[in-house]
Amino acid sequence: MELDVVDLSRLQFAMTALYHFLFVPLTLGLSVLLAIMETVYVMTGRRVWRQMTKFWGVLFGINFVLGVATGLVMEFQFGMNWSYYSHYVGDIFGAPLALEGLMAFFLEATFVGLFFFGWDKLSKVGHLIATWAVAAGSNFSALWILVANGWMQNPVGSEFNPQTMRMEVSDFFAVVTNPVAQAKFVHTVSAGYVTASIFVLGVSAWYLLKGRHIEIAKRSMTVAASFGLAASLSVVVLGDESGYLTTEHQQMKLAAIEAMWETEPAPAAFTVFGFPSEQDRETHFAVRIPWALGLIATRSLDTVVPGIEQLVNHAEERIQSGILAFDALQKIRAAGSTAAIPPAVKDAFEDNGMDLGYALLLKRYVDDPRTATPEQIKAAAWDTVPSVPTLFWAFRIMVGLGFFFILLTAVFFFLSARRTLDRYRPLLWLAVLAIPLPWIAAEMGWVVAEIGRQPWIIEGVLPTAAAVSSLGAATVLTTIVGFAALYTVLIIIEMTLMIRAIRKGPEPDEDPEANLIPAHLVAAE
Amino acid sequence: MVLHTLIDYDTLRVIWWLLLGVLLIGFAVMDGFDLGTDILLPFVARTDLERRIVINSVGPVWEGNQVWLILGGGAIFAAWPQLYAVSFSGFYLAMFAILFALILRPVGFKYRSKREGRLWRGAWDWALFIGGLVPALVMGVAVGNVLQGVPFHLNNDLRIFYDGSTLFELLNPYGLLAGLLSVAMLTMHGAGWLVLKTDGLVAERARRFGAIAALATVLLFVLGGVWLFLGIHGYRITSVIPVAGPSNPLGKTAEVAAGAWFANYAAHPWMLAGPVLGILGALAAFALLWARKEVTPVLASAVSIFGIISTVGLTMFPFILPSSVDPKSSLTVWDSSSSHLTLFIMLVSVAIFVPIILAYTSWVYRVLWGKVDAGEIQKDNSHAY
C-alpha cells in the first residue's frame, strides 16, 4: 500500500495524539485525587494522608512530565502538518488553544513546581491551594481543548469569508457553549477520573496482596473506589452519545457505530454484537436488543435515528448544493470588488454557502468540482461514511469496559464500607489486572471520536485530505520515525520508573512524632 | 457582536503585533534562563551534586516557564493564523528538531535523579544539554532566515507552497550567525540565573561563562547588524495597503530592496532604542558579573534580550514573514491577522488573564526565593530532582 502525505500526516497525528493521551487521563484524575487526599490531611491533621499525597504525587510526577513533553508536539503540529487547516480555521480554532494556555496551562504548570518543591516552604493551607490549583489547571485545559475539538465535530458560530478564503468567527459564545463540546468535556474528564481511580485501586490492591503499606493502601482504596464509582457512572450516563444527534455528521457517526445501514422505525434496536461488512453494506450475525438504541440515543420512543443509506443520500444532495456554492465562490472572487458581484451570484452563495465543504469532497476525483460526473458525486457521498467496523468495535470495547468499571468500583466501594477490603484475594488480583483497562477504553474513545469524524477534519466544512501541508511524503515519514523512536524509548523508561516507584512504596513519615497528639491537647506543664 | 468595533481593526493589528513581541520576549526571558542553564550544565557543574544543584535551580519553575512557548504557539494560531501555518510548516524539519530536543528536557529534569548510576545520569545530562542548545540554536537560525526572506508562495486559495527550504538550506552563514547569537544570549541569561540561585564553585564558573557569553552577545549582535546593512536586502510594500482590510496577503505587491530593513530607523530614530538596549543590557550584564553582583546580572541580560528581539521586530515592521521567491505573498501586520472579532476577543482574554498569571507567578518566585540548598537536595530523594 502506498501512503501519501495525507495518510502519513494522519498517521503521525494519530500516533502522537494517542501517545499524548496515555498520560493525560491519569493527570486529570490523579491531580484531583491528590487534592482530595491533601484536603483530608489539612482538615484532620492526620499525617498518613500527607504521606499518601506525597506518594501518589511521585507517581503523578513521573506521568505528568511525559504529558507535558508530548503536549508540546500537539501545540505545533497543526501548523506543521495541517497548514491549510490552520489557515482555514485558525480564526476560530486558535482561540481556545490560546485560552487553554492563558487559563489552564499557566495555572497547572506554575503550581506543579510548588506542589513538588513547596512542602517545606509553604503553610499547610498554602500547599493545599497549590495542589488544587494544579487540579483546576489540568481540568480547565481539558475544557478548552474539547471546545476546540467540539468545534471540529460541530462547527457552530462561524461563517466562510470569500475575501480571506477561510472560516471566521461570527458568534464566539456559540463556540464556547457548543453542546458537543460540553458533552465531550464531561465525558473526558470523567474518563480521566476513572483512569486515576482504577490506577490507585489497582496499585493499592497490590500492596494489600503483598501485605505492605496496609494503612495507606486501604485509605487510598476507599478514596479511589468512591471517587471512581461516581466517575464511572458519570462517564457512562453522561457519555457523549447525547451529542450525536445535534448534527448530521454526528448522526452519521452514530449510524456507523451502530452499523445501522438502513433507517428503522422508532425506537431503533441496538446491535450488541455482529460483524459489519462495508462491502455488503449489512451486519452479519447481528444480536439486537429491540428499542434500546432509540432510547439511548434520543431519550424518546418516537424519534427516528437515521441510517447510513439515508444519510448518504442526503450527503449527495449537499454535494450538489456545494457545487453551486463553489461556482458562486469562483465568480465572487473573479469579480474583484464586492460591488462588482452580480446579485444572482451573491444569492447563490448565500443559499448554498454552508455546503461549500461538500464540494471539496470531490477534489479527490476532479480538480474542478463543477465538472464532476454523477458517478463521482455518488462516490464522494459514500466517502462520508467513516470506517464502520472500526467504529463498531472501538465503541463496544469502550462501553463494555465502562460497565466493567462501574461494577469493579461498586464492589470495592461496598467492601470499603464493610471494612473488608483485604478479605478477598481474587478481587484484589482483579483490581491489579484491571490497571491497563481504562487506558484502552480512553484510546478507543478517541478512535470513535476522530475516526468517526472522517472524511472531515471539520465536519461539513473542510475534508481532511484538503487540510494537509504541501510537504513531501519522505519528510513526514522522517518525523514519524523520529517521534516513534523517541516515544518508544520514553515509554519504556517511564514504565520502568513507575514500577520502581511502586515497588519502593511510600516514604516513611519524616516526622512521625507529630502524629501522636495534637499540640493543643497536650496539658501545659 | 458590535462591541469589538470599539477598537479599530488596524489598531488591534498593531496591538497584536506588540503582543506577539511580548510573547516572544516573555518566552526568551522566562524559558530562556532554563535553556541557558541546560546549555551551561556540563560546563559549570562537574560533580553529581553540583549538577543536581544546577538542575534544581530551575526545577520548580521550568514547567511554568515552558508555558510561554505553548502560549506563544496558541496565541500565534489565534491571532496570526497564516503566520502559524506558513512558519511551522515551512520550517518543518527545524521545528521537528526543536520539538525533539524540547521533549528531552522535561523527562531529563524529572527522571535523571530517580536512579543512581553514572551511565544513567550522564545520559540525561547530555539530553538536558541538547534540550537547551538545539532549541536556542535553531530558533536563532530561523530568525536569521526570516530576515533574509523565506522561500514560500501562496496560491489563489491561499494554500502554502515551499520552494525548497530544507533544513540544510536554513544553515546558511547569516542563519548560523543568528543561531550563535541566540545561543550566546540565552547562555548569558542562564548564567545570570545561576549566579542568583547558586553559590560556591558553580556560581563562580557561571560568572565566568556568563561574562564571556555577554561579550559574545554584543559582538555577534553588532556583527549581525553590520552584515544586515551591507549584505542583506530588505523588503518593502510597493502598493497601497488597506491597513484595516481583509487578511489576504495577495492583495498587495512588495519587492526586495537594498537598505529596506533600515528604512524604519531612518524614519523613526526612536526605534534605535531597540538595538541600543540590546547592546547596553549585555554590556551591563558583563560589568555586573565582573563586579560579583548576584541579583542584577539576570535583570541586565533580560533587558538585552528585550532589546535584541525588539530590534528584529522593528527592523521588519510591517513585515512579519517575508517571502523571498514571491514578495507579494509575504505576511505583514496588515494582511495576515485573524478577523477583527477574534483579535478583540483574544485581547480581552489577555487583558483578564495575563495580570492574574503575572500575579501568581511572582508569588511563586517569591516563595522560592533564595539559593538552592545542597543539604535539602541530598535529604529529599523523591521530590527534588
Coordinates of N, CA and C in Angstrom, one line a residue, chain A residues 276-356:
Chain A
P276 N -20.0 -6.1 11.0 CA -20.4 -5.2 9.9 C -19.5 -5.4 8.7
S277 N -20.2 -5.5 7.6 CA -19.4 -5.6 6.3 C -19.6 -4.4 5.5
E278 N -18.5 -3.6 5.1 CA -18.7 -2.5 4.3 C -19.0 -2.8 2.9
Q279 N -18.6 -4.0 2.5 CA -18.8 -4.4 1.1 C -20.3 -4.7 0.9
D280 N -20.8 -5.5 1.8 CA -22.2 -5.9 1.6 C -23.2 -4.9 2.1
R281 N -22.6 -3.9 2.8 CA -23.5 -2.9 3.5 C -24.6 -3.5 4.4
E282 N -24.2 -4.5 5.1 CA -25.0 -5.1 6.2 C -24.2 -5.7 7.3
T283 N -24.9 -6.0 8.4 CA -24.2 -6.5 9.6 C -24.5 -8.0 9.7
H284 N -23.5 -8.8 9.6 CA -23.8 -10.3 9.7 C -23.8 -10.7 11.2
F285 N -24.6 -11.7 11.4 CA -24.8 -12.4 12.7 C -25.1 -11.3 13.8
A286 N -26.0 -10.4 13.5 CA -26.2 -9.3 14.5 C -27.1 -9.8 15.6
V287 N -26.7 -9.5 16.8 CA -27.5 -9.8 18.0 C -28.1 -8.4 18.5
R288 N -29.4 -8.3 18.5 CA -30.0 -7.0 18.7 C -31.0 -6.9 19.8
I289 N -30.9 -5.8 20.5 CA -31.9 -5.6 21.6 C -32.9 -4.6 21.1
P290 N -34.2 -5.0 21.0 CA -35.2 -4.0 20.5 C -35.3 -2.8 21.3
W291 N -35.6 -1.6 20.7 CA -35.8 -0.4 21.4 C -34.6 0.3 21.9
A292 N -33.6 -0.4 22.3 CA -32.5 0.1 23.1 C -31.8 1.3 22.5
L293 N -31.5 1.3 21.2 CA -30.8 2.4 20.6 C -31.6 3.6 20.6
G294 N -32.9 3.5 20.2 CA -33.7 4.7 20.2 C -33.8 5.3 21.6
L295 N -33.8 4.5 22.6 CA -33.9 5.0 24.0 C -32.6 5.7 24.4
I296 N -31.5 5.1 24.1 CA -30.2 5.6 24.5 C -29.9 6.9 23.7
A297 N -30.1 6.9 22.4 CA -29.7 8.0 21.5 C -30.6 9.1 21.6
T298 N -31.9 8.9 21.6 CA -32.8 10.0 21.5 C -33.5 10.3 22.8
R299 N -33.4 9.4 23.8 CA -34.1 9.5 25.1 C -35.6 9.6 24.8
S300 N -36.1 9.0 23.7 CA -37.5 9.0 23.5 C -37.9 7.8 22.7
L301 N -39.2 7.6 22.5 CA -39.7 6.3 21.8 C -40.1 6.6 20.4
D302 N -40.2 7.9 20.1 CA -40.7 8.2 18.7 C -39.8 9.0 17.8
T303 N -38.5 9.3 18.3 CA -37.6 10.0 17.4 C -36.9 9.0 16.5
V304 N -36.8 9.2 15.2 CA -36.2 8.3 14.3 C -34.7 8.5 14.3
V305 N -33.9 7.4 14.4 CA -32.5 7.5 14.2 C -32.2 7.2 12.8
P306 N -31.6 8.1 12.0 CA -31.5 7.8 10.6 C -30.3 6.8 10.3
G307 N -30.5 6.0 9.3 CA -29.5 5.0 8.9 C -28.5 5.5 7.9
I308 N -27.5 4.8 7.6 CA -26.4 5.2 6.8 C -26.8 5.6 5.4
E309 N -27.7 4.7 4.8 CA -28.0 5.0 3.4 C -28.8 6.3 3.2
Q310 N -29.7 6.5 4.2 CA -30.5 7.8 4.1 C -29.5 9.0 4.3
L311 N -28.5 8.8 5.1 CA -27.6 10.0 5.3 C -26.7 10.2 4.1
V312 N -26.4 9.1 3.5 CA -25.6 9.2 2.2 C -26.4 9.9 1.1
N313 N -27.6 9.6 1.0 CA -28.5 10.2 0.0 C -28.5 11.7 0.3
H314 N -28.6 12.1 1.6 CA -28.7 13.5 1.9 C -27.3 14.1 1.6
A315 N -26.2 13.4 1.9 CA -24.9 14.0 1.6 C -24.8 14.3 0.1
E316 N -25.4 13.4 -0.7 CA -25.4 13.6 -2.2 C -26.1 15.0 -2.6
E317 N -27.2 15.2 -1.9 CA -27.9 16.5 -2.1 C -27.0 17.7 -1.7
R318 N -26.3 17.5 -0.6 CA -25.5 18.6 -0.2 C -24.3 18.8 -1.1
I319 N -23.8 17.7 -1.7 CA -22.7 17.9 -2.7 C -23.2 18.7 -3.9
Q320 N -24.4 18.4 -4.3 CA -25.0 19.2 -5.5 C -25.0 20.6 -5.1
S321 N -25.5 20.9 -3.9 CA -25.7 22.3 -3.5 C -24.3 22.9 -3.3
G322 N -23.3 22.1 -2.8 CA -22.0 22.6 -2.7 C -21.3 23.0 -4.0
I323 N -21.7 22.3 -5.1 CA -21.1 22.6 -6.4 C -21.6 24.0 -6.8
L324 N -22.9 24.3 -6.5 CA -23.4 25.6 -6.8 C -22.7 26.7 -6.0
A325 N -22.4 26.4 -4.7 CA -21.6 27.3 -3.8 C -20.2 27.5 -4.4
F326 N -19.6 26.4 -4.8 CA -18.3 26.5 -5.3 C -18.2 27.4 -6.6
D327 N -19.2 27.2 -7.5 CA -19.3 28.0 -8.7 C -19.5 29.5 -8.3
A328 N -20.4 29.8 -7.4 CA -20.6 31.2 -7.0 C -19.4 31.8 -6.4
L329 N -18.6 31.0 -5.6 CA -17.4 31.5 -5.0 C -16.4 31.9 -6.1
Q330 N -16.2 31.1 -7.1 CA -15.3 31.4 -8.1 C -15.7 32.8 -8.8
K331 N -17.0 32.9 -9.0 CA -17.5 34.2 -9.6 C -17.3 35.4 -8.7
I332 N -17.5 35.1 -7.4 CA -17.3 36.2 -6.5 C -15.8 36.7 -6.5
R333 N -14.9 35.7 -6.5 CA -13.5 36.1 -6.5 C -13.1 36.7 -7.8
A334 N -13.7 36.2 -8.9 CA -13.3 36.8 -10.2 C -13.8 38.3 -10.3
A335 N -14.9 38.6 -9.6 CA -15.5 39.9 -9.7 C -14.5 41.0 -9.1
G336 N -13.6 40.6 -8.2 CA -12.7 41.6 -7.7 C -13.3 42.3 -6.5
S337 N -14.0 43.4 -6.7 CA -14.6 44.1 -5.6 C -16.0 43.6 -5.2
T338 N -16.4 43.9 -4.0 CA -17.7 43.5 -3.5 C -18.8 44.1 -4.4
A339 N -18.6 45.3 -4.9 CA -19.7 46.0 -5.6 C -19.9 45.3 -7.0
A340 N -18.9 44.7 -7.5 CA -19.0 44.1 -8.9 C -19.6 42.8 -8.9
I341 N -20.0 42.2 -7.7 CA -20.6 40.9 -7.7 C -22.0 40.9 -8.2
P342 N -22.4 40.1 -9.2 CA -23.8 40.2 -9.6 C -24.7 39.6 -8.5
P343 N -25.9 40.2 -8.4 CA -26.8 39.8 -7.3 C -27.1 38.3 -7.3
A344 N -27.3 37.8 -8.5 CA -27.7 36.4 -8.6 C -26.6 35.5 -8.0
V345 N -25.3 35.9 -8.2 CA -24.2 35.1 -7.7 C -24.2 35.2 -6.2
K346 N -24.4 36.4 -5.7 CA -24.5 36.6 -4.3 C -25.5 35.7 -3.6
D347 N -26.7 35.7 -4.2 CA -27.8 34.9 -3.7 C -27.4 33.4 -3.7
A348 N -26.8 33.0 -4.8 CA -26.5 31.6 -4.9 C -25.5 31.2 -3.8
F349 N -24.6 32.1 -3.5 CA -23.6 31.8 -2.5 C -24.2 31.8 -1.1
E350 N -25.2 32.7 -0.9 CA -25.8 32.8 0.4 C -26.7 31.5 0.6
D351 N -27.4 31.1 -0.5 CA -28.2 29.9 -0.3 C -27.5 28.6 -0.1
N352 N -26.3 28.5 -0.8 CA -25.6 27.2 -0.8 C -24.3 27.2 0.0
G353 N -23.9 28.4 0.5 CA -22.6 28.5 1.1 C -22.3 27.5 2.1
M354 N -23.3 27.1 2.9 CA -23.0 26.2 4.0 C -22.6 24.8 3.5
D355 N -22.8 24.5 2.2 CA -22.4 23.2 1.7 C -21.1 23.3 0.9
L356 N -20.4 24.4 0.9 CA -19.2 24.5 0.2 C -18.2 23.4 0.4

